[in-house]
Amino acid sequence: MDDLARPLPMEDLQAMLLSMDVDGLRRALQAKAQRAGKETAADCSRPAGKDTEPTPQLALLRKQFSVRLRVGEGGSSRQFELVHERVMGKIAWPAAEALASYFLTQAGAAADNVLIELGAGCALPSLAAAASGAFGRVIATDCSADRVDIARRNGELNGLHLLETHHLDFCELDCMDELVGAAPGGCVICAADVHYDPEAMCNLISSAASLMRRRAERETHWSAAHCPPPDQFILARSAVFEHNDSLMSSIALEEGLRQVESRSLRAGGLLHAASPTLFEPNPNDHTDLFVFVLSPCERDQARGHAAG
C-alpha cells in the first residue's frame, strides 16, 4: 500500500503535531483528506462544535513554538527551523513559502547584491535568500519589535549569520534608503502577502518605487562598465487575495513600475487561516509572484534629475 494511502493512527498524528514535523503532517493530512472525501483534516485534531475546548496539543500552538519546514524542490530545497506564534505577522503564510522557494533557485555568488524584505514577520523569504548565496546582504525588516526578534532568532536557529534584522516601517523611506545604502550591486525589495490590506499594499508599492528611483539617481556616479543591474520589486500573494491584483497593477503603473515577470508557484500551505491547526491542506495554496522594475522612462528621468 502506498504510504499516502495508509491510514495513520490518531496517536501518530498527535505525535507529529507535538514534534512539529510539518512535512509528515502534510502528507498524513492530505492522505486523510483524499480517503475521506469531504472529511477535513481538522477532524484529526478536535471534535466538532465551535464551543469545544482545544486539545492540549492545539493549545500549544497558541504559544510560541518551532517548526521544521522543507522549502523548494529537488537540489534547491532546504530545511528551515522557524520560531512561530499563531498570530498575524508571526507565522509563514503560503506566499512566504513560495517566495522562499523562488529565492532558493537564485543561487550564485553575488557579493554586491542586497535584498530587503518589508513586513518580514518570521522572515522565511529572507532566510532562503541568505541561504541561496545570491546576495551579499539580506535585510529582514518589520514595524513590530516582537516580529523583528522572531526574525533574528530564526536567523540564529538556521545558522544564517548573513541575515540582518531591523525595526522599520516601510513608509519611512529615508530609513529604508539608509539601510540599503549605496552598494553598487543590484537591490531586490520583496514582500509576501501584503495584499490582504489594500492600504498597506499601496503604501508599500509607493515606498518601494521611491527607493528604486533614489537608487537610479545614484547610477550617474557609476561608469557604464560598473552600472548595477536594474533593481527589482517582488510581491508574492496567496490566491485568496487575488481580488486585489487590479489595484496592485494600477498603483504600480502610477508609481512608474513595469511588470516584467509573473509566475504561479505551489506552496505547501503551512498556514490555513480557517483551520484549527496550522497544517490543513489549503485549497488556495497556489501563490503568484509579480516582479517589477522601474520603467525605462522613469529610470531615465531619475538619472536626469540627478545629473541636473
Short mmCIF file of C-alpha atoms in Angstrom, two decimals:
data_model
loop_
_atom_site.label_atom_id
_atom_site.label_comp_id
_atom_site.label_asym_id
_atom_site.label_seq_id
_atom_site.Cartn_x
_atom_site.Cartn_y
_atom_site.Cartn_z
CA MET A 1 0.00 0.00 0.00
CA ASP A 2 1.27 3.48 -0.86
CA ASP A 3 2.42 5.47 2.18
CA LEU A 4 -0.02 8.27 1.38
CA ALA A 5 -2.94 5.84 1.27
CA ARG A 6 -2.10 4.06 4.55
CA PRO A 7 -4.30 5.20 7.48
CA LEU A 8 -2.35 6.91 10.22
CA PRO A 9 -3.33 6.26 13.85
CA MET A 10 -4.54 9.24 15.86
CA GLU A 11 -1.63 8.94 18.30
CA ASP A 12 0.84 9.23 15.40
CA LEU A 13 -0.84 12.41 14.18
CA GLN A 14 -0.68 13.85 17.68
CA ALA A 15 3.00 12.92 17.96
CA MET A 16 3.70 14.69 14.67
CA LEU A 17 1.82 17.73 15.92
CA LEU A 18 3.91 17.84 19.07
CA SER A 19 7.16 17.31 17.15
CA MET A 20 6.20 19.97 14.57
CA ASP A 21 7.10 17.62 11.73
CA VAL A 22 5.40 19.82 9.12
CA ASP A 23 6.23 17.65 6.13
CA GLY A 24 4.97 14.49 7.84
CA LEU A 25 1.77 16.21 8.91
CA ARG A 26 1.16 17.50 5.41
CA ARG A 27 1.49 14.04 3.91
CA ALA A 28 -0.67 12.43 6.57
CA LEU A 29 -3.42 15.04 6.50
CA GLN A 30 -3.51 15.18 2.71
CA ALA A 31 -3.83 11.39 2.60
CA LYS A 32 -6.63 11.52 5.15
CA ALA A 33 -8.47 14.16 3.13
CA GLN A 34 -8.11 12.05 -0.03
CA ARG A 35 -9.52 8.98 1.72
CA ALA A 36 -12.37 10.71 3.44
CA GLY A 37 -13.62 12.89 0.59
CA LYS A 38 -15.44 15.71 2.28
CA GLU A 39 -13.97 14.92 5.69
CA THR A 40 -11.43 17.60 6.61
CA ALA A 41 -8.08 17.25 8.25
CA ALA A 42 -9.39 19.27 11.18
CA ASP A 43 -11.30 16.17 12.32
CA CYS A 44 -7.96 14.61 13.29
CA SER A 45 -7.40 17.31 15.84
CA ARG A 46 -10.56 18.20 17.68
CA PRO A 47 -14.19 17.13 17.92
CA ALA A 48 -16.88 19.07 16.08
CA GLY A 49 -18.53 22.01 17.80
CA LYS A 50 -17.48 25.59 18.00
CA ASP A 51 -17.53 25.65 21.81
CA THR A 52 -15.25 22.66 22.21
CA GLU A 53 -12.08 23.36 24.17
CA PRO A 54 -8.90 22.73 22.16
CA THR A 55 -6.83 19.67 22.95
CA PRO A 56 -3.60 20.30 24.89
CA GLN A 57 -1.67 19.81 21.65
CA LEU A 58 -3.59 22.57 19.89
CA ALA A 59 -3.32 24.83 22.91
CA LEU A 60 0.45 24.66 22.42
CA LEU A 61 0.02 26.23 19.01
CA ARG A 62 -1.37 29.38 20.57
CA LYS A 63 2.02 29.99 22.16
CA GLN A 64 5.42 30.38 20.64
CA PHE A 65 6.75 27.21 19.06
CA SER A 66 9.16 25.92 16.44
CA VAL A 67 8.55 24.02 13.23
CA ARG A 68 10.77 22.26 10.74
CA LEU A 69 9.89 23.05 7.15
CA ARG A 70 11.44 21.95 3.87
CA VAL A 71 11.20 24.63 1.18
CA GLY A 72 11.79 24.19 -2.54
CA GLU A 73 12.16 21.10 -4.68
CA GLY A 74 14.97 18.85 -5.79
CA GLY A 75 18.50 20.11 -5.45
CA SER A 76 17.44 23.61 -4.46
CA SER A 77 15.38 22.52 -1.45
CA ARG A 78 16.42 23.26 2.10
CA GLN A 79 15.02 22.60 5.55
CA PHE A 80 14.46 25.53 7.91
CA GLU A 81 13.59 25.70 11.57
CA LEU A 82 11.24 28.55 12.43
CA VAL A 83 10.00 30.14 15.61
CA HIS A 84 6.31 30.94 15.24
CA GLU A 85 3.40 32.41 17.08
CA ARG A 86 -0.04 31.74 15.72
CA VAL A 87 -0.92 35.39 15.29
CA MET A 88 -0.96 37.70 12.28
CA GLY A 89 2.55 38.55 11.09
CA LYS A 90 4.37 35.96 13.18
CA ILE A 91 3.91 32.89 11.02
CA ALA A 92 4.86 31.87 7.49
CA TRP A 93 1.91 32.27 5.13
CA PRO A 94 1.83 30.30 1.86
CA ALA A 95 3.13 33.24 -0.18
CA ALA A 96 6.18 33.49 2.08
CA GLU A 97 6.92 29.84 1.47
CA ALA A 98 6.57 30.27 -2.31
CA LEU A 99 8.79 33.36 -2.30
CA ALA A 100 11.39 31.46 -0.27
CA SER A 101 11.31 28.65 -2.84
CA TYR A 102 11.89 31.20 -5.60
CA PHE A 103 14.96 32.66 -3.86
CA LEU A 104 16.46 29.21 -3.36
CA THR A 105 16.62 28.87 -7.16
CA GLN A 106 18.60 32.13 -7.49
CA ALA A 107 21.88 30.59 -6.37
CA GLY A 108 25.17 32.18 -7.35
CA ALA A 109 27.90 34.34 -5.89
CA ALA A 110 26.88 37.99 -5.99
CA ALA A 111 28.60 39.78 -3.14
CA ASP A 112 27.31 43.21 -4.22
CA ASN A 113 23.61 42.31 -4.33
CA VAL A 114 21.34 43.26 -1.45
CA LEU A 115 17.85 42.06 -0.58
CA ILE A 116 15.47 43.83 1.78
CA GLU A 117 12.22 42.19 2.90
CA LEU A 118 9.46 44.52 4.08
CA GLY A 119 6.93 43.35 6.65
CA ALA A 120 9.04 40.22 7.09
CA GLY A 121 7.41 38.64 10.15
CA CYS A 122 9.22 35.34 10.71
CA ALA A 123 11.32 36.17 7.61
CA LEU A 124 11.20 32.86 5.76
CA PRO A 125 11.93 34.50 2.34
CA SER A 126 14.91 36.33 3.86
CA LEU A 127 16.22 33.09 5.36
CA ALA A 128 16.04 31.44 1.95
CA ALA A 129 17.73 34.41 0.29
CA ALA A 130 20.53 34.29 2.85
CA ALA A 131 20.95 30.56 2.24
CA SER A 132 20.91 30.85 -1.56
CA GLY A 133 24.28 32.57 -2.00
CA ALA A 134 22.68 35.04 -4.41
CA PHE A 135 23.02 38.05 -2.10
CA GLY A 136 25.85 39.68 -0.24
CA ARG A 137 23.46 41.31 2.22
CA VAL A 138 19.99 40.21 3.34
CA ILE A 139 17.90 42.55 5.48
CA ALA A 140 14.63 41.48 7.13
CA THR A 141 12.53 44.38 8.41
CA ASP A 142 9.24 44.76 10.23
CA CYS A 143 7.39 47.53 12.05
CA SER A 144 6.92 45.32 15.12
CA ALA A 145 9.81 44.83 17.53
CA ASP A 146 8.41 41.41 18.52
CA ARG A 147 8.40 40.24 14.91
CA VAL A 148 11.92 41.58 14.36
CA ASP A 149 13.01 39.49 17.35
CA ILE A 150 11.42 36.38 15.83
CA ALA A 151 13.22 37.05 12.53
CA ARG A 152 16.52 37.45 14.38
CA ARG A 153 16.01 34.20 16.30
CA ASN A 154 15.13 32.37 13.09
CA GLY A 155 18.39 33.53 11.54
CA GLU A 156 20.27 32.21 14.56
CA LEU A 157 18.37 28.90 14.58
CA ASN A 158 19.41 28.25 11.00
CA GLY A 159 22.98 29.49 11.35
CA LEU A 160 22.42 32.24 8.79
CA HIS A 161 24.66 34.99 10.14
CA LEU A 162 24.30 36.91 6.89
CA LEU A 163 20.75 37.88 7.90
CA GLU A 164 20.36 41.39 9.29
CA THR A 165 17.18 42.32 11.16
CA HIS A 166 15.89 45.85 11.67
CA HIS A 167 12.84 47.61 13.05
CA LEU A 168 11.37 49.56 10.11
CA ASP A 169 8.05 50.96 8.99
CA PHE A 170 8.13 50.67 5.20
CA CYS A 171 6.69 54.18 4.90
CA GLU A 172 9.98 55.52 6.36
CA LEU A 173 11.78 55.99 3.06
CA ASP A 174 14.88 57.69 4.47
CA CYS A 175 15.44 54.87 6.96
CA MET A 176 14.93 52.25 4.26
CA ASP A 177 17.36 54.05 1.95
CA GLU A 178 19.95 54.25 4.72
CA LEU A 179 19.62 50.52 5.43
CA VAL A 180 20.10 49.51 1.81
CA GLY A 181 22.85 52.07 1.27
CA ALA A 182 24.60 52.92 -1.97
CA ALA A 183 26.09 49.49 -2.64
CA PRO A 184 26.99 49.06 -6.31
CA GLY A 185 25.14 45.77 -6.73
CA GLY A 186 21.51 45.26 -7.58
CA CYS A 187 18.78 45.56 -4.95
CA VAL A 188 15.75 43.31 -4.55
CA ILE A 189 12.86 44.64 -2.48
CA CYS A 190 10.30 41.99 -1.58
CA ALA A 191 7.18 41.35 0.45
CA ALA A 192 4.79 38.43 0.86
CA ASP A 193 1.01 38.52 1.33
CA VAL A 194 0.53 42.23 1.89
CA HIS A 195 -2.48 42.05 -0.46
CA TYR A 196 -4.78 41.30 2.47
CA ASP A 197 -4.64 45.02 3.39
CA PRO A 198 -5.15 47.22 0.28
CA GLU A 199 -3.97 50.40 2.02
CA ALA A 200 -0.77 48.78 3.28
CA MET A 201 -0.16 47.24 -0.14
CA CYS A 202 -0.47 50.63 -1.86
CA ASN A 203 1.87 52.29 0.67
CA LEU A 204 4.42 49.51 0.27
CA ILE A 205 4.39 49.75 -3.54
CA SER A 206 4.84 53.52 -3.32
CA SER A 207 7.76 53.22 -0.89
CA ALA A 208 9.48 50.54 -2.96
CA ALA A 209 9.16 52.63 -6.12
CA SER A 210 10.54 55.70 -4.32
CA LEU A 211 13.55 53.73 -3.11
CA MET A 212 14.17 52.42 -6.63
CA ARG A 213 14.07 55.98 -8.02
CA ARG A 214 16.58 57.17 -5.43
CA ARG A 215 18.91 54.35 -6.31
CA ALA A 216 18.50 55.08 -10.03
CA GLU A 217 19.59 58.67 -9.36
CA ARG A 218 22.88 57.34 -7.95
CA GLU A 219 23.61 55.43 -11.14
CA THR A 220 25.01 58.64 -12.66
CA HIS A 221 28.03 58.14 -10.39
CA TRP A 222 28.85 54.74 -11.90
CA SER A 223 30.62 54.03 -15.14
CA ALA A 224 28.81 52.05 -17.84
CA ALA A 225 31.06 49.10 -17.14
CA HIS A 226 30.13 49.03 -13.46
CA CYS A 227 26.50 50.13 -13.57
CA PRO A 228 24.41 47.77 -11.39
CA PRO A 229 21.53 45.73 -12.85
CA PRO A 230 18.04 47.24 -12.51
CA ASP A 231 16.59 46.94 -9.04
CA GLN A 232 13.64 44.59 -8.66
CA PHE A 233 10.49 44.74 -6.57
CA ILE A 234 8.89 41.33 -5.96
CA LEU A 235 5.44 40.83 -4.49
CA ALA A 236 4.07 37.39 -3.63
CA ARG A 237 0.44 36.81 -2.78
CA SER A 238 -1.72 33.82 -1.99
CA ALA A 239 -4.64 33.04 -4.28
CA VAL A 240 -7.17 34.04 -1.66
CA PHE A 241 -6.12 37.69 -2.09
CA GLU A 242 -6.08 37.81 -5.89
CA HIS A 243 -9.08 40.17 -5.92
CA ASN A 244 -6.63 42.99 -5.13
CA ASP A 245 -4.42 42.34 -8.18
CA SER A 246 -6.01 45.07 -10.29
CA LEU A 247 -5.34 47.62 -7.54
CA MET A 248 -1.73 46.42 -7.30
CA SER A 249 -1.25 46.83 -11.05
CA SER A 250 -2.80 50.31 -11.20
CA ILE A 251 -0.73 51.63 -8.26
CA ALA A 252 2.45 50.13 -9.71
CA LEU A 253 1.74 51.84 -13.02
CA GLU A 254 1.11 55.19 -11.29
CA GLU A 255 4.44 54.80 -9.50
CA GLY A 256 6.36 54.22 -12.74
CA LEU A 257 6.86 50.48 -12.28
CA ARG A 258 6.73 47.98 -15.11
CA GLN A 259 5.88 44.34 -14.53
CA VAL A 260 8.49 42.14 -16.18
CA GLU A 261 7.58 38.71 -14.87
CA SER A 262 4.83 36.77 -13.16
CA ARG A 263 4.75 33.14 -12.21
CA SER A 264 2.50 30.78 -10.29
CA LEU A 265 4.00 28.55 -7.64
CA ARG A 266 2.58 25.91 -5.37
CA ALA A 267 3.03 26.37 -1.65
CA GLY A 268 2.57 23.61 0.86
CA GLY A 269 0.01 25.55 2.82
CA LEU A 270 1.81 25.76 6.16
CA LEU A 271 -0.92 28.06 7.41
CA HIS A 272 -4.57 27.63 6.53
CA ALA A 273 -6.16 30.61 8.26
CA ALA A 274 -9.58 28.96 8.59
CA SER A 275 -8.20 25.80 10.17
CA PRO A 276 -7.94 24.96 13.88
CA THR A 277 -4.49 23.56 13.08
CA LEU A 278 -1.71 25.08 11.03
CA PHE A 279 -1.28 22.13 8.72
CA GLU A 280 -4.54 21.52 6.91
CA PRO A 281 -4.26 21.25 3.12
CA ASN A 282 -5.21 24.67 1.83
CA PRO A 283 -7.48 24.77 -1.24
CA ASN A 284 -5.96 28.15 -2.11
CA ASP A 285 -2.34 27.13 -1.69
CA HIS A 286 -1.08 28.41 -5.03
CA THR A 287 0.77 31.69 -5.00
CA ASP A 288 1.56 34.22 -7.69
CA LEU A 289 4.82 36.19 -7.84
CA PHE A 290 4.99 39.58 -9.55
CA VAL A 291 8.35 41.11 -10.47
CA PHE A 292 8.55 44.85 -11.20
CA VAL A 293 11.33 47.20 -12.30
CA LEU A 294 11.34 50.93 -12.87
CA SER A 295 10.05 51.69 -16.35
CA PRO A 296 12.81 52.87 -18.73
CA CYS A 297 11.23 56.32 -18.85
CA GLU A 298 11.10 56.58 -15.06
CA ARG A 299 14.68 55.37 -14.73
CA ASP A 300 15.91 57.89 -17.30
CA GLN A 301 14.06 60.69 -15.53
CA ALA A 302 15.66 59.75 -12.22
CA ARG A 303 19.12 59.75 -13.80
CA GLY A 304 18.42 63.07 -15.50
CA HIS A 305 17.20 64.60 -12.24
CA ALA A 306 20.44 63.57 -10.53
CA ALA A 307 22.60 64.83 -13.40
CA GLY A 308 20.83 68.19 -13.39
#
